[in-house]
Amino acid sequence: MSNPRSRIASGPGRAAAPGPRRAAARAVSLPGDPPLTPERVREHGLTKKEYRTLQAILGRRPTYTELGIFSVMWSEHCSYKNSRPVLRNFPTRGKAVLQGPGENAGVVDIGDGRAVCFKVESHNHPSAIEPYQGAATGVGGILRDIFTMGARPVACLDSLRFGRLSHPPVRHLFTGVVAGIAGYGNCIGVPTVGGEVAFDDSYRENCLVNVMALGFLKHEHLVRGRAAGLGNRVIYIGATTGRDGIHGATFASEELSPEAEEKRSAVQVADPFMEKLLLEATLELVRGGHLVGIQDMGAAGLTCSTSEMAARGGVGIEIELDRVPQRETGMSPYEIMLSESQERMLLVARRGHEPAVHRILKKWGLHSADIGRVTGDKLLRVKQHGRLVAAIPVGALADTKFPGYPTYTRPARRPAYLDRTGRIPRRALAPVPPERALRKLLASPNLCSKRYVWEQYDHMVRTNTVLLPGAGAAVLRIKQTSKAVAVSLDGNGRYTWLDPRLGGRIAVAEAARNVAVCGARPLGLTDCLNFGNPMDPEVFWQFKQAVLGMAEACRALEIPVTGGNVSFYNESPSGAVDPTPVVGVVGLLNEQDRLVTPWFKSPGDVIVLLGETFDELGGSAWLYELKGVKAGRPPALHLERERALQTVLADAADQGWLRSAQDCSEGGLAVAAAECTFLGRTAGQGLAGAELNLFSGLESTSLLFSESQSRVLVSLAAAHLGEFSELCRRRRVPFQEVGRVGGNFLMIFQAGKPVLSENVQSIYAAWKGGLNPYVHGKKR
């Protein structure tokens, strides 16, 4: 897929008209081309000013094909014209970064000449219209982003958000999206190993489908999406081009509406078996050293791949559309250039390697066609039947520094609803018996087992998966080494809705903490930023504040952003989704056998609480699931404390001291402790009870269900307690010995007085069966 967000421009400002320049070569309109009326320009998503600017760039009126090319490349989905100035706040450099923003995916070094490539993308609008194909093509697109870089994909994770499952259309979306992800990933042989699924009314009409993929590669196999070498051949590979997916990029830059059903043609059709062939052929071409560069034909199809490759290389590209493999007759240049048919890629071959390229592609049963050449005039030239139908400076399409390239600084205004949501209504704070509250939380769709989802995915194919789905992070072994990679995909739209800046900080901290509790040290971050219409000043304020908060956390935790995706226009007539930044973090364990898992192990192990608990129920699962209220201020986050905590976790894991570690986040301490007693069952282990005695002056609801940040519940052998407490003291991480592992009950006391006692088998059953009433109609 295109990664337009990576192209960071030199400075904010309004779209500027270009200065005087020599007119581009004159392209010709075709007899069947529609007239370029003001209404047609508007239908293409271009403003009057943008249309005047493109005319000034060309020095003439555009052809219909050129109008289509500009419309997709200047859409928000491809140009990031509204978000780019804000995204400059992200730190993008780090000692491990081999490839940051600017390519299809980020790449970080993991030592020994090896690297990890990773990226997250959204397919929200297509999935809302056609859930199976929308989700499936989302998986296919993100996988191409990975192997386009020369990496073999080893895993996917998904972050999914829907309305309440009690609503039948939501269940249709939910089951269709899960089936689409499973259908594509299982067929191509890439495991889906983790992620998250959340339910909230704000996503009822506009679900979020974010997919992250990562792959392994050696440094010498890193390849980029660039064209170079005058006269080098431009080669099309993969599936044939059809009329599916035309204007998919523009469709993703609009709000969903009742007319969205009419845009099903903008949703592509997936073919995972074709993609498997494309994957293997691409990696063979890379390993053989046959390529100058290669790019996925994702958003905006052939238009995006040609213009971006040329712009990155500072060259031009000329193509002949008659040579493009087509599965439908009579396709116009407009249709061929804007088609988003799946499983297609564009490459520039090294001089003299063309026969080898075609031979390898033939071996894998793939279409290949020499469709053009690299030129030195920095123009995208498109020909059909000997006629020049488009001639556009590539910089105007894909270089943010090109005069006239659209960049906007949108007005931002603090939303009025924040004046109402800052305080929790007194009625909502009425206590609930702790046992009842815990059971209801564990059985709620947001906190219960997502086994229904992940059991549909093949999460063990390729035999790299060390930590199975169900934990906060997935862990993958790096074969032929002692190392492993931990990866987390996490977000919290409720927090970000209540306080966008704080919510952005917490999103980064929690994703990194999920990696740290495994014993890994974070290396890099990718994100998918899901928001409403950026033309709405309140939405844009949410976006800007969330990014600023995320950037603050990234700098404090020293985690560079290697790329990502912005998904705007996630709204329907009923309103925008909650602002939802989804964060993927990749970390490294130098010794796989030092992996720390979340469940209690041995009777007699000491349980320690790291961090402090405060009266912070704002935005909590307790408030939302038990009271139906989204209000209050999310828990505070002190970034220096968070960094110290994550350092302690990694250091203790390196020493082999920790038996288990679990983040205390959604649901608070009681939910985290309950999960530690039964999560071992998901890995074929037994249940393990525990007794905790907490010393705090807090009321029991806050003590058990507050979601105070920078807290982790760990267990370890008593023999290591002294040295572990000394490590925490040196790092100034609050340390409290709170209990022991053992028995069949989870028992929690406050200063010696019982506040909660639950049979572990009973709470496990409640957690395990939470989704059953919605997906099976009855508990099983």
mmCIF file of C-alpha atoms in Angstrom, residues 29-180:
data_model
loop_
_atom_site.group_PDB
_atom_site.id
_atom_site.type_symbol
_atom_site.label_atom_id
_atom_site.label_comp_id
_atom_site.label_asym_id
_atom_site.label_seq_id
_atom_site.Cartn_x
_atom_site.Cartn_y
_atom_site.Cartn_z
ATOM 1 C CA SER A 29 -8.411 13.983 -24.218
ATOM 2 C CA LEU A 30 -10.137 10.954 -25.704
ATOM 3 C CA PRO A 31 -13.439 10.997 -27.574
ATOM 4 C CA GLY A 32 -15.313 9.209 -24.764
ATOM 5 C CA ASP A 33 -14.001 11.414 -21.949
ATOM 6 C CA PRO A 34 -16.701 13.263 -19.966
ATOM 7 C CA PRO A 35 -16.566 17.064 -20.007
ATOM 8 C CA LEU A 36 -14.692 18.679 -17.094
ATOM 9 C CA THR A 37 -17.599 20.571 -15.571
ATOM 10 C CA PRO A 38 -17.407 22.188 -12.106
ATOM 11 C CA GLU A 39 -19.738 19.484 -10.828
ATOM 12 C CA ARG A 40 -17.448 16.737 -12.093
ATOM 13 C CA VAL A 41 -14.436 18.381 -10.456
ATOM 14 C CA ARG A 42 -16.345 18.458 -7.154
ATOM 15 C CA GLU A 43 -17.266 14.786 -7.563
ATOM 16 C CA HIS A 44 -13.539 14.064 -7.692
ATOM 17 C CA GLY A 45 -13.046 15.670 -4.296
ATOM 18 C CA LEU A 46 -11.025 18.664 -5.527
ATOM 19 C CA THR A 47 -11.742 22.183 -4.337
ATOM 20 C CA LYS A 48 -11.936 25.096 -6.762
ATOM 21 C CA LYS A 49 -8.573 26.316 -5.530
ATOM 22 C CA GLU A 50 -6.970 22.896 -5.956
ATOM 23 C CA TYR A 51 -8.337 22.655 -9.484
ATOM 24 C CA ARG A 52 -6.896 26.084 -10.341
ATOM 25 C CA THR A 53 -3.572 25.001 -8.828
ATOM 26 C CA LEU A 54 -3.343 21.838 -10.896
ATOM 27 C CA GLN A 55 -4.145 23.846 -14.034
ATOM 28 C CA ALA A 56 -1.303 26.220 -13.143
ATOM 29 C CA ILE A 57 1.050 23.249 -12.621
ATOM 30 C CA LEU A 58 0.143 21.788 -16.004
ATOM 31 C CA GLY A 59 -0.065 25.155 -17.766
ATOM 32 C CA ARG A 60 -3.356 23.978 -19.327
ATOM 33 C CA ARG A 61 -6.638 22.221 -18.614
ATOM 34 C CA PRO A 62 -6.177 18.601 -17.519
ATOM 35 C CA THR A 63 -7.430 15.626 -19.452
ATOM 36 C CA TYR A 64 -10.035 13.439 -17.783
ATOM 37 C CA THR A 65 -7.321 10.899 -16.957
ATOM 38 C CA GLU A 66 -5.173 13.608 -15.388
ATOM 39 C CA LEU A 67 -8.127 14.841 -13.341
ATOM 40 C CA GLY A 68 -8.563 11.313 -11.970
ATOM 41 C CA ILE A 69 -4.843 11.014 -11.202
ATOM 42 C CA PHE A 70 -4.773 14.312 -9.306
ATOM 43 C CA SER A 71 -7.995 13.476 -7.471
ATOM 44 C CA VAL A 72 -6.611 10.290 -5.916
ATOM 45 C CA MET A 73 -3.095 11.574 -5.253
ATOM 46 C CA TRP A 74 -4.432 14.780 -3.676
ATOM 47 C CA SER A 75 -7.059 12.974 -1.616
ATOM 48 C CA GLU A 76 -6.482 12.938 2.130
ATOM 49 C CA HIS A 77 -5.888 9.192 1.954
ATOM 50 C CA CYS A 78 -2.858 9.643 -0.302
ATOM 51 C CA SER A 79 -1.604 13.199 0.270
ATOM 52 C CA TYR A 80 -2.174 13.632 4.018
ATOM 53 C CA LYS A 81 -2.730 17.274 3.205
ATOM 54 C CA ASN A 82 -4.560 17.948 6.473
ATOM 55 C CA SER A 83 -2.542 15.786 8.861
ATOM 56 C CA ARG A 84 1.026 16.200 7.615
ATOM 57 C CA PRO A 85 1.906 19.390 9.528
ATOM 58 C CA VAL A 86 0.778 17.785 12.790
ATOM 59 C CA LEU A 87 2.629 14.527 12.174
ATOM 60 C CA ARG A 88 5.952 16.372 12.121
ATOM 61 C CA ASN A 89 5.789 16.338 15.914
ATOM 62 C CA PHE A 90 6.669 12.631 16.010
ATOM 63 C CA PRO A 91 10.284 11.632 16.737
ATOM 64 C CA THR A 92 11.399 9.396 13.869
ATOM 65 C CA ARG A 93 15.063 8.690 14.523
ATOM 66 C CA GLY A 94 16.664 6.148 16.800
ATOM 67 C CA LYS A 95 19.792 4.061 16.991
ATOM 68 C CA ALA A 96 17.925 0.952 15.828
ATOM 69 C CA VAL A 97 16.043 2.600 12.942
ATOM 70 C CA LEU A 98 17.201 1.410 9.512
ATOM 71 C CA GLN A 99 14.193 2.825 7.652
ATOM 72 C CA GLY A 100 11.893 5.409 9.131
ATOM 73 C CA PRO A 101 9.041 7.333 7.497
ATOM 74 C CA GLY A 102 9.420 7.640 3.743
ATOM 75 C CA GLU A 103 8.841 4.080 2.557
ATOM 76 C CA ASN A 104 6.153 1.419 2.590
ATOM 77 C CA ALA A 105 7.059 0.219 6.103
ATOM 78 C CA GLY A 106 9.504 0.903 8.912
ATOM 79 C CA VAL A 107 12.553 -1.259 9.601
ATOM 80 C CA VAL A 108 14.537 -1.610 12.846
ATOM 81 C CA ASP A 109 17.804 -3.403 13.526
ATOM 82 C CA ILE A 110 17.778 -6.394 15.896
ATOM 83 C CA GLY A 111 21.492 -7.200 15.638
ATOM 84 C CA ASP A 112 23.502 -9.864 13.826
ATOM 85 C CA GLY A 113 22.661 -8.311 10.452
ATOM 86 C CA ARG A 114 18.940 -8.963 10.944
ATOM 87 C CA ALA A 115 16.006 -6.585 11.050
ATOM 88 C CA VAL A 116 12.268 -6.398 11.663
ATOM 89 C CA CYS A 117 9.945 -4.644 9.202
ATOM 90 C CA PHE A 118 6.500 -3.541 10.431
ATOM 91 C CA LYS A 119 3.539 -1.303 9.652
ATOM 92 C CA VAL A 120 -0.143 -0.815 10.527
ATOM 93 C CA GLU A 121 -2.886 0.283 8.103
ATOM 94 C CA SER A 122 -6.638 0.798 8.204
ATOM 95 C CA HIS A 123 -9.423 -0.581 6.011
ATOM 96 C CA ASN A 124 -12.328 1.001 7.868
ATOM 97 C CA HIS A 125 -14.619 2.268 5.117
ATOM 98 C CA PRO A 126 -14.398 -0.838 2.896
ATOM 99 C CA SER A 127 -15.064 -3.084 5.899
ATOM 100 C CA ALA A 128 -18.135 -1.068 6.885
ATOM 101 C CA ILE A 129 -19.594 -1.617 3.390
ATOM 102 C CA GLU A 130 -18.354 -5.126 2.586
ATOM 103 C CA PRO A 131 -16.978 -6.626 5.834
ATOM 104 C CA TYR A 132 -15.428 -9.827 4.477
ATOM 105 C CA GLN A 133 -13.691 -8.352 1.438
ATOM 106 C CA GLY A 134 -12.875 -5.081 3.196
ATOM 107 C CA ALA A 135 -11.046 -6.891 5.973
ATOM 108 C CA ALA A 136 -9.433 -9.445 3.662
ATOM 109 C CA THR A 137 -8.005 -6.824 1.316
ATOM 110 C CA GLY A 138 -6.762 -4.905 4.330
ATOM 111 C CA VAL A 139 -4.685 -7.928 5.328
ATOM 112 C CA GLY A 140 -3.426 -8.387 1.771
ATOM 113 C CA GLY A 141 -2.403 -4.750 1.468
ATOM 114 C CA ILE A 142 -0.447 -4.604 4.712
ATOM 115 C CA LEU A 143 1.353 -7.852 3.875
ATOM 116 C CA ARG A 144 2.471 -6.378 0.549
ATOM 117 C CA ASP A 145 3.857 -3.372 2.419
ATOM 118 C CA ILE A 146 6.090 -5.819 4.294
ATOM 119 C CA PHE A 147 7.401 -8.053 1.526
ATOM 120 C CA THR A 148 7.807 -5.059 -0.769
ATOM 121 C CA MET A 149 10.626 -4.064 1.608
ATOM 122 C CA GLY A 150 12.312 -7.446 1.133
ATOM 123 C CA ALA A 151 11.029 -8.966 4.398
ATOM 124 C CA ARG A 152 9.187 -12.243 4.773
ATOM 125 C CA PRO A 153 5.932 -11.610 6.671
ATOM 126 C CA VAL A 154 5.813 -13.672 9.860
ATOM 127 C CA ALA A 155 2.746 -12.344 11.657
ATOM 128 C CA CYS A 156 -0.322 -10.112 11.634
ATOM 129 C CA LEU A 157 -2.170 -8.444 14.482
ATOM 130 C CA ASP A 158 -5.512 -6.703 14.255
ATOM 131 C CA SER A 159 -7.219 -3.932 16.200
ATOM 132 C CA LEU A 160 -10.990 -4.057 15.667
ATOM 133 C CA ARG A 161 -13.763 -1.821 16.953
ATOM 134 C CA PHE A 162 -17.502 -2.212 16.573
ATOM 135 C CA GLY A 163 -20.733 -1.004 18.130
ATOM 136 C CA ARG A 164 -22.495 -3.007 20.815
ATOM 137 C CA LEU A 165 -22.921 -6.667 19.863
ATOM 138 C CA SER A 166 -26.578 -6.589 20.955
ATOM 139 C CA HIS A 167 -27.283 -4.744 17.680
ATOM 140 C CA PRO A 168 -27.757 -7.330 14.840
ATOM 141 C CA PRO A 169 -26.086 -5.254 12.065
ATOM 142 C CA VAL A 170 -23.035 -4.915 14.330
ATOM 143 C CA ARG A 171 -22.878 -8.694 14.746
ATOM 144 C CA HIS A 172 -22.955 -8.980 10.955
ATOM 145 C CA LEU A 173 -19.995 -6.604 10.653
ATOM 146 C CA PHE A 174 -18.110 -8.300 13.478
ATOM 147 C CA THR A 175 -18.453 -11.849 12.156
ATOM 148 C CA GLY A 176 -17.772 -10.758 8.568
ATOM 149 C CA VAL A 177 -14.601 -8.848 9.432
ATOM 150 C CA VAL A 178 -13.229 -11.679 11.560
ATOM 151 C CA ALA A 179 -13.979 -14.151 8.769
ATOM 152 C CA GLY A 180 -12.253 -11.895 6.207
#
